[in-house]
Short mmCIF file of C-alpha atoms and ligand atoms in Angstrom, two decimals:
data_model
loop_
_atom_site.label_atom_id
_atom_site.label_comp_id
_atom_site.label_asym_id
_atom_site.label_seq_id
_atom_site.Cartn_x
_atom_site.Cartn_y
_atom_site.Cartn_z
CA MET A 74 56.95 94.73 187.86
CA PRO A 75 58.96 93.86 184.71
CA THR A 76 62.73 94.01 185.13
CA ILE A 77 64.58 96.48 182.96
CA PRO A 78 67.05 94.68 180.68
CA PRO A 79 70.70 95.72 181.11
CA SER A 80 71.97 98.38 178.70
CA PRO A 81 73.15 96.72 175.47
CA VAL A 82 76.17 99.02 175.49
CA LYS A 83 79.02 97.63 177.60
CA ALA A 84 81.62 99.93 179.09
CA ASP A 85 84.62 99.66 176.78
CA PRO A 86 87.90 98.99 178.66
CA ALA A 87 89.76 100.54 175.70
CA LEU A 88 88.45 103.88 176.99
CA ASP A 89 90.13 103.53 180.42
CA ALA A 90 93.54 104.81 179.35
CA ILE A 91 91.94 107.58 177.28
CA THR A 92 89.84 108.63 180.28
CA ALA A 93 92.93 108.78 182.49
CA LYS A 94 94.82 110.90 179.92
CA THR A 95 91.89 113.25 179.39
CA GLN A 96 91.40 113.71 183.12
CA ALA A 97 95.12 114.49 183.47
CA GLY A 98 94.79 117.10 180.70
CA GLN A 99 97.09 115.19 178.33
CA ARG A 100 96.81 115.33 174.55
CA LEU A 101 95.21 112.34 172.83
CA THR A 102 96.91 110.63 169.90
CA LEU A 103 95.23 109.97 166.56
CA ASP A 104 95.08 106.24 167.46
CA GLU A 105 93.14 107.19 170.58
CA GLY A 106 90.89 109.38 168.45
CA ARG A 107 90.18 106.32 166.27
CA VAL A 108 89.10 104.39 169.38
CA LEU A 109 86.71 107.23 170.27
CA PHE A 110 85.16 107.07 166.80
CA GLU A 111 84.92 103.27 166.74
CA THR A 112 83.88 102.24 170.24
CA SER A 113 80.29 101.07 170.73
CA ASP A 114 80.34 102.87 174.11
CA ILE A 115 79.37 106.25 172.64
CA TRP A 116 77.88 107.49 175.94
CA SER A 117 81.21 107.26 177.73
CA VAL A 118 82.76 109.29 174.89
CA CYS A 119 80.04 111.93 175.37
CA ASP A 120 80.54 111.91 179.18
CA LEU A 121 84.26 112.40 178.76
CA ALA A 122 83.72 115.33 176.38
CA ASP A 123 81.25 116.77 178.88
CA GLN A 124 83.91 116.63 181.62
CA VAL A 125 86.35 118.56 179.43
CA ARG A 126 83.69 121.09 178.46
CA ARG A 127 82.80 121.67 182.14
CA ARG A 128 86.47 122.02 183.07
CA LEU A 129 86.80 124.79 180.47
CA HIS A 130 83.44 126.53 180.75
CA GLY A 131 81.65 125.27 183.88
CA SER A 132 77.91 125.43 183.38
CA ARG A 133 78.08 128.39 180.96
CA ALA A 134 76.61 128.02 177.48
CA TYR A 135 77.02 130.80 174.93
CA TYR A 136 74.78 132.32 172.29
CA ASN A 137 74.93 135.63 170.42
CA ILE A 138 72.64 138.13 168.73
CA ASN A 139 73.83 138.16 165.16
CA GLN A 140 72.68 138.32 161.59
CA HIS A 141 74.02 136.25 158.70
CA VAL A 142 74.27 137.81 155.24
CA ASN A 143 74.85 135.65 152.15
CA TYR A 144 75.60 138.41 149.64
CA THR A 145 75.48 136.26 146.49
CA ASN A 146 74.80 132.66 145.57
CA ILE A 147 76.55 133.02 142.20
CA CYS A 148 79.68 130.89 142.33
CA ALA A 149 82.43 129.93 139.91
CA LEU A 150 82.76 126.51 141.59
CA SER A 151 80.32 123.58 141.73
CA CYS A 152 81.00 121.66 144.96
CA SER A 153 78.90 118.52 144.89
CA PHE A 154 77.64 118.94 148.48
CA CYS A 155 76.42 122.51 147.87
CA GLU A 156 72.75 123.27 147.35
CA PHE A 157 73.29 127.03 147.60
CA SER A 158 75.33 127.94 144.51
CA ARG A 159 73.91 129.06 141.14
CA LYS A 160 75.37 130.18 137.85
CA ARG A 161 74.60 133.68 136.58
CA GLY A 162 71.23 133.64 134.80
CA ASP A 163 70.04 130.53 136.66
CA HIS A 164 66.62 130.68 138.28
CA GLY A 165 67.09 132.03 141.81
CA ALA A 166 70.58 133.47 141.21
CA TYR A 167 71.11 136.74 143.10
CA GLU A 168 73.68 139.28 144.21
CA MET A 169 73.02 141.98 146.81
CA SER A 170 73.98 145.58 146.26
CA VAL A 171 76.05 147.34 148.90
CA ASP A 172 72.92 149.39 149.69
CA GLU A 173 70.95 146.19 150.41
CA ILE A 174 73.72 145.04 152.74
CA ARG A 175 73.65 148.45 154.42
CA ALA A 176 69.88 148.04 154.93
CA ARG A 177 70.40 144.56 156.45
CA THR A 178 73.02 146.07 158.76
CA ALA A 179 70.61 148.77 159.93
CA GLU A 180 68.03 146.04 160.63
CA ALA A 181 70.62 144.03 162.59
CA ARG A 182 71.78 147.10 164.56
CA ASP A 183 68.19 148.00 165.48
CA ALA A 184 67.62 144.42 166.67
CA GLY A 185 70.64 144.80 168.96
CA ALA A 186 73.02 142.50 167.02
CA THR A 187 76.67 142.51 168.04
CA GLU A 188 77.87 140.58 164.97
CA ILE A 189 77.25 140.35 161.25
CA HIS A 190 78.43 137.09 159.67
CA ILE A 191 78.97 137.39 155.90
CA VAL A 192 79.78 134.67 153.37
CA GLY A 193 78.90 134.12 149.73
CA GLY A 194 79.77 132.32 146.52
CA LEU A 195 82.89 133.05 144.47
CA HIS A 196 81.28 135.62 142.19
CA PRO A 197 83.16 135.75 138.87
CA TYR A 198 82.45 139.41 138.03
CA LEU A 199 82.18 141.52 141.19
CA PRO A 200 85.33 143.62 141.72
CA PHE A 201 87.40 143.58 144.93
CA THR A 202 86.13 147.10 145.75
CA TYR A 203 82.64 145.59 146.21
CA TYR A 204 83.94 143.73 149.30
CA THR A 205 85.83 146.66 150.81
CA ASP A 206 82.87 148.97 150.09
CA MET A 207 80.60 146.42 151.80
CA CYS A 208 82.76 146.46 154.95
CA ARG A 209 82.94 150.27 154.94
CA ALA A 210 79.15 150.58 154.53
CA ILE A 211 78.60 148.25 157.52
CA ARG A 212 81.19 150.13 159.59
CA ASP A 213 79.50 153.43 158.67
CA GLU A 214 75.96 152.19 159.41
CA ALA A 215 76.76 150.31 162.63
CA PRO A 216 80.26 151.13 163.94
CA ARG A 217 79.95 148.77 166.94
CA ILE A 218 78.90 145.65 165.03
CA HIS A 219 81.73 143.13 164.63
CA ILE A 220 82.22 142.09 160.99
CA LYS A 221 82.99 138.36 160.81
CA ALA A 222 83.25 137.72 157.11
CA PHE A 223 84.64 135.76 154.18
CA THR A 224 85.84 132.17 154.27
CA ALA A 225 89.42 131.36 153.31
CA VAL A 226 88.35 130.34 149.80
CA GLU A 227 86.71 133.76 149.29
CA ILE A 228 89.92 135.49 150.44
CA VAL A 229 91.95 133.51 147.85
CA HIS A 230 89.32 134.41 145.22
CA PHE A 231 89.70 138.13 146.14
CA ALA A 232 93.48 137.84 145.72
CA ARG A 233 92.91 136.46 142.21
CA ILE A 234 90.35 139.08 141.15
CA SER A 235 92.51 141.89 142.50
CA LYS A 236 95.37 140.48 140.38
CA ARG A 237 97.71 139.71 143.29
CA PRO A 238 97.25 135.95 143.69
CA ARG A 239 100.21 135.64 146.07
CA ASP A 240 99.41 138.65 148.24
CA LEU A 241 96.93 137.23 150.75
CA ARG A 242 98.33 139.52 153.42
CA GLY A 243 97.62 142.59 151.27
CA VAL A 244 94.04 141.43 150.66
CA LEU A 245 93.41 140.74 154.35
CA LEU A 246 94.99 144.07 155.35
CA ASP A 247 92.76 145.98 152.91
CA LEU A 248 89.69 144.22 154.32
CA GLN A 249 90.83 144.78 157.90
CA GLN A 250 91.32 148.48 157.21
CA ALA A 251 87.81 148.56 155.75
CA GLY A 252 86.40 147.06 158.97
CA LEU A 253 86.80 143.28 158.85
CA GLY A 254 87.10 141.95 162.43
CA SER A 255 87.54 138.19 162.11
CA LEU A 256 87.17 135.21 159.77
CA PRO A 257 84.44 132.57 160.00
CA GLY A 258 85.42 128.93 159.78
CA GLY A 259 83.82 127.88 156.50
CA GLY A 260 85.36 126.43 153.37
CA ALA A 261 87.57 123.96 155.23
CA GLU A 262 85.33 120.98 154.36
CA VAL A 263 87.63 118.01 155.05
CA PHE A 264 91.40 118.39 154.72
CA ASP A 265 92.10 115.63 152.22
CA ASP A 266 93.20 115.92 148.57
CA ARG A 267 91.32 112.79 147.45
CA ILE A 268 88.01 114.02 148.90
CA GLN A 269 88.69 117.50 147.54
CA LYS A 270 88.96 116.09 143.98
CA GLN A 271 85.86 113.98 144.51
CA ALA A 272 83.52 116.47 146.19
CA PHE A 273 84.83 120.04 145.98
CA ARG A 274 87.20 120.28 143.05
CA GLY A 275 88.85 123.69 142.66
CA LYS A 276 88.42 124.56 146.33
CA LEU A 277 91.36 125.17 148.66
CA ARG A 278 93.72 122.47 149.77
CA ALA A 279 94.45 122.22 153.48
CA ASP A 280 97.73 124.14 153.33
CA ALA A 281 96.13 127.08 151.48
CA TRP A 282 93.18 127.22 153.92
CA ILE A 283 95.59 127.17 156.89
CA ASP A 284 97.78 129.86 155.26
CA VAL A 285 94.86 132.29 155.04
CA HIS A 286 94.00 131.75 158.71
CA ARG A 287 97.66 132.01 159.77
CA ILE A 288 98.02 135.37 158.04
CA ALA A 289 94.74 136.60 159.57
CA HIS A 290 96.06 135.52 163.00
CA GLU A 291 99.34 137.35 162.37
CA LEU A 292 97.32 140.48 161.59
CA GLY A 293 95.63 140.15 164.98
CA MET A 294 92.32 138.70 163.80
CA ASN A 295 90.73 135.64 165.38
CA SER A 296 89.02 132.99 163.32
CA ASN A 297 86.97 129.81 163.52
CA ALA A 298 87.37 126.41 161.85
CA THR A 299 84.75 124.02 160.50
CA MET A 300 84.68 120.42 159.28
CA LEU A 301 81.97 119.21 156.90
CA TYR A 302 81.44 115.52 157.73
CA GLY A 303 79.08 112.66 156.94
CA HIS A 304 79.51 112.59 153.13
CA VAL A 305 82.31 110.67 151.40
CA GLU A 306 85.07 111.14 153.97
CA SER A 307 86.43 108.43 156.29
CA ILE A 308 87.19 108.45 160.02
CA GLU A 309 90.89 108.75 159.10
CA ASP A 310 90.09 111.93 157.15
CA ARG A 311 88.33 113.44 160.15
CA LEU A 312 91.29 112.61 162.40
CA THR A 313 93.73 114.14 159.91
CA HIS A 314 91.55 117.24 159.86
CA PHE A 315 91.73 117.52 163.68
CA ASP A 316 95.49 116.95 163.60
CA ILE A 317 96.09 119.73 161.05
CA LEU A 318 93.94 122.17 163.03
CA ARG A 319 95.53 121.26 166.34
CA ARG A 320 99.03 121.85 164.96
CA ALA A 321 98.01 125.15 163.35
CA GLN A 322 96.56 126.29 166.67
CA ASP A 323 99.73 125.25 168.56
CA GLU A 324 101.68 127.51 166.20
CA ALA A 325 99.20 130.39 166.57
CA LEU A 326 99.35 130.17 170.37
CA THR A 327 103.16 130.03 170.34
CA ARG A 328 103.28 133.13 168.12
CA ARG A 329 100.88 134.88 170.47
CA GLU A 330 102.93 133.93 173.51
CA SER A 331 106.24 135.02 172.02
CA SER A 332 104.88 138.33 170.74
CA SER A 333 103.12 139.43 173.92
CA GLY A 334 104.79 142.47 175.32
CA VAL A 335 107.22 142.56 172.36
CA SER A 336 104.97 143.47 169.47
CA ASP A 337 102.35 146.23 169.57
CA ARG A 338 99.97 144.04 167.60
CA ALA A 339 98.05 141.22 169.33
CA GLN A 340 98.21 137.90 167.48
CA GLY A 341 95.04 136.00 166.77
CA CYS A 342 94.14 132.33 166.98
CA PHE A 343 91.26 129.90 166.42
CA GLN A 344 88.42 130.61 168.83
CA ALA A 345 85.86 127.97 167.97
CA PHE A 346 85.51 124.73 166.05
CA VAL A 347 82.18 124.14 164.30
CA PRO A 348 81.43 120.59 163.10
CA LEU A 349 78.97 120.81 160.18
CA PRO A 350 76.86 117.71 159.41
CA PHE A 351 76.37 117.19 155.67
CA LEU A 352 72.74 117.92 154.69
CA PRO A 353 72.14 116.16 151.35
CA ASP A 354 68.84 117.78 150.23
CA GLY A 355 69.18 119.71 146.99
CA SER A 356 72.88 118.84 146.54
CA ASP A 357 74.43 116.50 143.92
CA LEU A 358 74.92 113.92 146.69
CA THR A 359 71.26 113.29 147.55
CA HIS A 360 71.88 109.54 147.26
CA LEU A 361 73.84 109.79 150.54
CA ALA A 362 71.93 109.69 153.81
CA GLY A 363 74.04 112.23 155.73
CA PRO A 364 75.06 111.57 159.34
CA ASP A 365 72.45 110.44 161.88
CA GLY A 366 71.90 111.91 165.36
CA LEU A 367 74.33 109.61 167.14
CA GLU A 368 77.04 110.30 164.57
CA ASN A 369 76.49 114.02 165.11
CA LEU A 370 76.82 113.66 168.89
CA ARG A 371 79.90 111.48 168.61
CA THR A 372 81.68 113.71 166.08
CA LEU A 373 81.10 116.74 168.25
CA ALA A 374 82.26 114.90 171.40
CA VAL A 375 85.42 113.61 169.68
CA SER A 376 86.20 117.10 168.40
CA ARG A 377 86.02 118.42 171.99
CA LEU A 378 88.41 115.69 173.12
CA MET A 379 90.90 115.96 170.24
CA LEU A 380 91.00 119.75 169.81
CA ASP A 381 92.37 120.39 173.27
CA ASN A 382 93.81 123.79 172.31
CA ILE A 383 90.68 125.33 170.73
CA PRO A 384 88.58 126.88 173.50
CA HIS A 385 85.05 126.68 172.08
CA ILE A 386 83.04 123.99 170.28
CA LYS A 387 79.94 125.27 168.56
CA ALA A 388 76.76 123.28 167.86
CA PHE A 389 75.42 125.46 165.00
CA TRP A 390 71.66 125.05 165.58
CA ILE A 391 70.76 125.88 161.96
CA MET A 392 72.47 122.69 160.76
CA GLN A 393 72.24 120.56 163.90
CA THR A 394 68.67 121.66 164.83
CA LEU A 395 67.92 123.28 168.19
CA PRO A 396 66.92 120.03 169.98
CA MET A 397 70.20 118.36 168.90
CA SER A 398 72.14 121.44 169.97
CA GLN A 399 70.60 121.06 173.44
CA LEU A 400 71.89 117.50 173.63
CA MET A 401 75.25 118.61 172.30
CA LEU A 402 75.65 121.00 175.23
CA ARG A 403 75.87 117.78 177.29
CA CYS A 404 78.42 116.21 174.92
CA GLY A 405 81.15 118.83 174.59
CA ALA A 406 79.57 121.92 173.00
CA ASP A 407 79.54 125.24 174.86
CA ASP A 408 78.02 127.48 172.15
CA ILE A 409 74.93 127.22 169.92
CA ASP A 410 75.51 130.34 167.73
CA GLY A 411 72.88 133.01 167.43
CA THR A 412 69.66 134.52 166.24
CA VAL A 413 70.97 134.20 162.61
CA VAL A 414 67.80 135.72 161.00
CA TRP A 415 68.67 134.95 157.35
CA TYR A 416 70.55 131.85 156.18
CA ASP A 417 70.69 130.67 152.61
CA ILE A 418 73.44 128.02 152.53
CA THR A 419 71.37 125.19 153.99
CA LYS A 420 67.60 125.40 154.39
CA CYS A 421 65.49 123.05 156.48
CA ASN A 422 62.30 125.08 156.75
CA ALA A 423 60.61 124.25 153.39
CA GLY A 424 63.37 126.16 151.56
CA ALA A 425 62.87 129.42 153.52
CA THR A 426 65.94 131.60 153.95
CA HIS A 427 64.34 133.43 156.88
CA GLN A 428 65.57 131.18 159.69
CA GLU A 429 65.41 133.26 162.82
CA MET A 430 65.57 132.09 166.43
CA SER A 431 64.49 134.49 169.15
CA VAL A 432 66.75 135.22 172.10
CA TRP A 433 64.00 133.87 174.31
CA ASP A 434 64.05 130.47 172.48
CA LEU A 435 67.86 130.27 172.53
CA ARG A 436 67.96 131.00 176.26
CA ARG A 437 65.09 128.60 176.98
CA ALA A 438 66.87 125.81 175.06
CA ILE A 439 70.03 126.37 177.12
CA VAL A 440 68.18 126.51 180.44
CA GLU A 441 66.21 123.33 179.60
CA ALA A 442 69.55 121.59 179.04
CA GLU A 443 70.53 122.78 182.55
CA PHE A 444 73.16 125.32 181.58
CA GLU A 445 73.46 129.04 182.27
CA PRO A 446 72.80 131.11 179.12
CA ILE A 447 75.48 133.73 178.50
CA GLU A 448 75.20 136.24 175.69
CA ARG A 449 78.64 136.71 174.11
CA ASP A 450 80.10 138.93 171.43
CA THR A 451 82.22 137.54 168.57
CA LEU A 452 85.31 137.49 170.82
CA TYR A 453 83.45 135.52 173.53
CA ARG A 454 83.22 138.52 175.88
CA ARG A 455 80.10 138.67 178.00
CA VAL A 456 77.48 141.10 176.69
CA MET A 457 75.37 143.09 179.15
CA ARG A 458 72.21 144.47 177.68
CA ASP A 459 69.21 146.67 178.16
CA GLY A 460 67.00 145.94 175.14
CA ALA A 461 68.84 146.85 171.95
CA ALA A 462 71.45 148.83 173.95
CA TRP A 463 74.45 146.74 174.98
CA HIS A 464 77.99 146.87 176.29
CA VAL A 465 80.73 144.33 176.85
CA ALA A 466 81.45 143.39 180.47
CA VAL A 467 84.99 144.22 181.61
O1 V47 B 1176 81.86 126.20 154.01
C1 V47 B 1176 77.69 123.91 152.35
C2 V47 B 1176 78.95 124.21 154.50
C3 V47 B 1176 79.78 126.18 155.24
C4 V47 B 1176 76.41 122.25 152.93
O2 V47 B 1176 82.56 130.25 161.79
C5 V47 B 1176 77.15 122.63 154.02
O3 V47 B 1176 81.10 130.51 163.36
C6 V47 B 1176 76.16 121.02 155.30
O4 V47 B 1176 81.15 127.73 157.68
N1 V47 B 1176 75.42 120.58 154.26
C7 V47 B 1176 79.41 127.60 155.57
N2 V47 B 1176 77.03 122.02 155.20
C8 V47 B 1176 78.90 127.72 157.00
C9 V47 B 1176 80.00 127.92 157.99
C10 V47 B 1176 79.69 128.37 159.36
C11 V47 B 1176 78.42 128.21 159.87
C12 V47 B 1176 78.17 128.65 161.16
C13 V47 B 1176 79.12 129.24 161.94
C14 V47 B 1176 80.39 129.40 161.42
C15 V47 B 1176 81.42 130.10 162.24
C16 V47 B 1176 80.70 128.95 160.13
O5 V47 B 1176 78.60 125.43 155.09
C17 V47 B 1176 80.50 125.92 153.95
C18 V47 B 1176 80.27 124.43 153.77
O6 V47 B 1176 81.23 123.71 154.48
N3 V47 B 1176 77.94 123.64 153.63
N4 V47 B 1176 76.73 123.06 151.90
C19 V47 B 1176 75.50 121.17 153.07
N5 V47 B 1176 74.75 120.72 152.06
FE1 SF4 B 1177 80.68 127.78 145.77
FE2 SF4 B 1177 81.03 127.58 148.43
FE3 SF4 B 1177 78.98 126.28 147.22
FE4 SF4 B 1177 81.51 125.45 146.79
S1 SF4 B 1177 80.40 125.45 148.80
S2 SF4 B 1177 79.92 125.75 145.22
S3 SF4 B 1177 82.64 127.41 146.84
S4 SF4 B 1177 79.26 128.50 147.38
#
């Protein structure tokens, strides 16, 4: 019988102190985060993230029944990583009418969706009323569906087109009154001015992105945060990104704590962090390879370890693939997102925008990874269901 050679990866003693701190629930420094990104002992990093994930969520793994709507791909900006955006008149450019969005909502409601997730390009000509009408139409068609919509950069764009560039609060309030429930995490990319100039010129700087989320939190809405990685950013940039998010969440949680019982309005916070691997196909950066599987696992695991105050880490199966999302459940993730149905921003299936995953496949993937599948709503409450009829467990 041949002997099995020892694993080429040696346990890294530099991880001992980090392990002790993590197990004691202490916050890791950015220097420690650098060790996690640089060590050759990636499996210990994944194990450590798994311990934290199990401490927070046990063997539960979340999914939801949702539908994504990308209302237009016409965009005033030209981010170099983006394969989705078009200029007006370009082949394939589109914008949906409010009636089309209403029809998608009816389809989602009939399929039992609890959430509609809406993002689009920065359309240069649609008026602000288009966005409030869209929310009202969804509210009217499916009053129980949670509207998670508009990245921070879209909110700033709405403030400009409604001629009140400094009144982000007013814009968010108008949308909230029209039915907006929370903000998705997109548009953050990587919080670094140099990378912004290089890869997504004209998009929001970190402070502006954080401002939009802070105001949404103050208005009682929750939100998510993303990081687009594996393009031209460095490890330092990723760590800075985590640091900025962690501080913003500390502030949100402090506000929430100090307002409880005093204010009649609940304060929001970040619910989930979603690491997004750069997918080069069709973008202006096709000469880059994008991150490989190990880099994806490591980045997700390090995010779980560094973002100690954000409860959920999502492995978005559309970008990570379902098999990778299964592995990620063992490396720090507790959520794989949902049925999605339509997704236009990145396309892996020969360019098809219909990218649907059945509930059965989502649950099977979670069970195969040896976790308990839990259907959640947008606010991470457990959903109990009988076919398309559902209610939130109390
Ligand atoms: O902001 C664009 C990214 C984001 C590419 O909040 C790309 O639950 C990879 O934010 N390769 C939109 N990424 C998607 C998003 C999201 C997705 C799922 C869940 C949630 C949530 C948020 O997609 C954009 C941009 O960062 N993106 N092009 C690309 N080629
Ligand atoms: Fe426009 Fe968003 Fe694409 Fe940038 S990433 S070009 S803002 S749609």
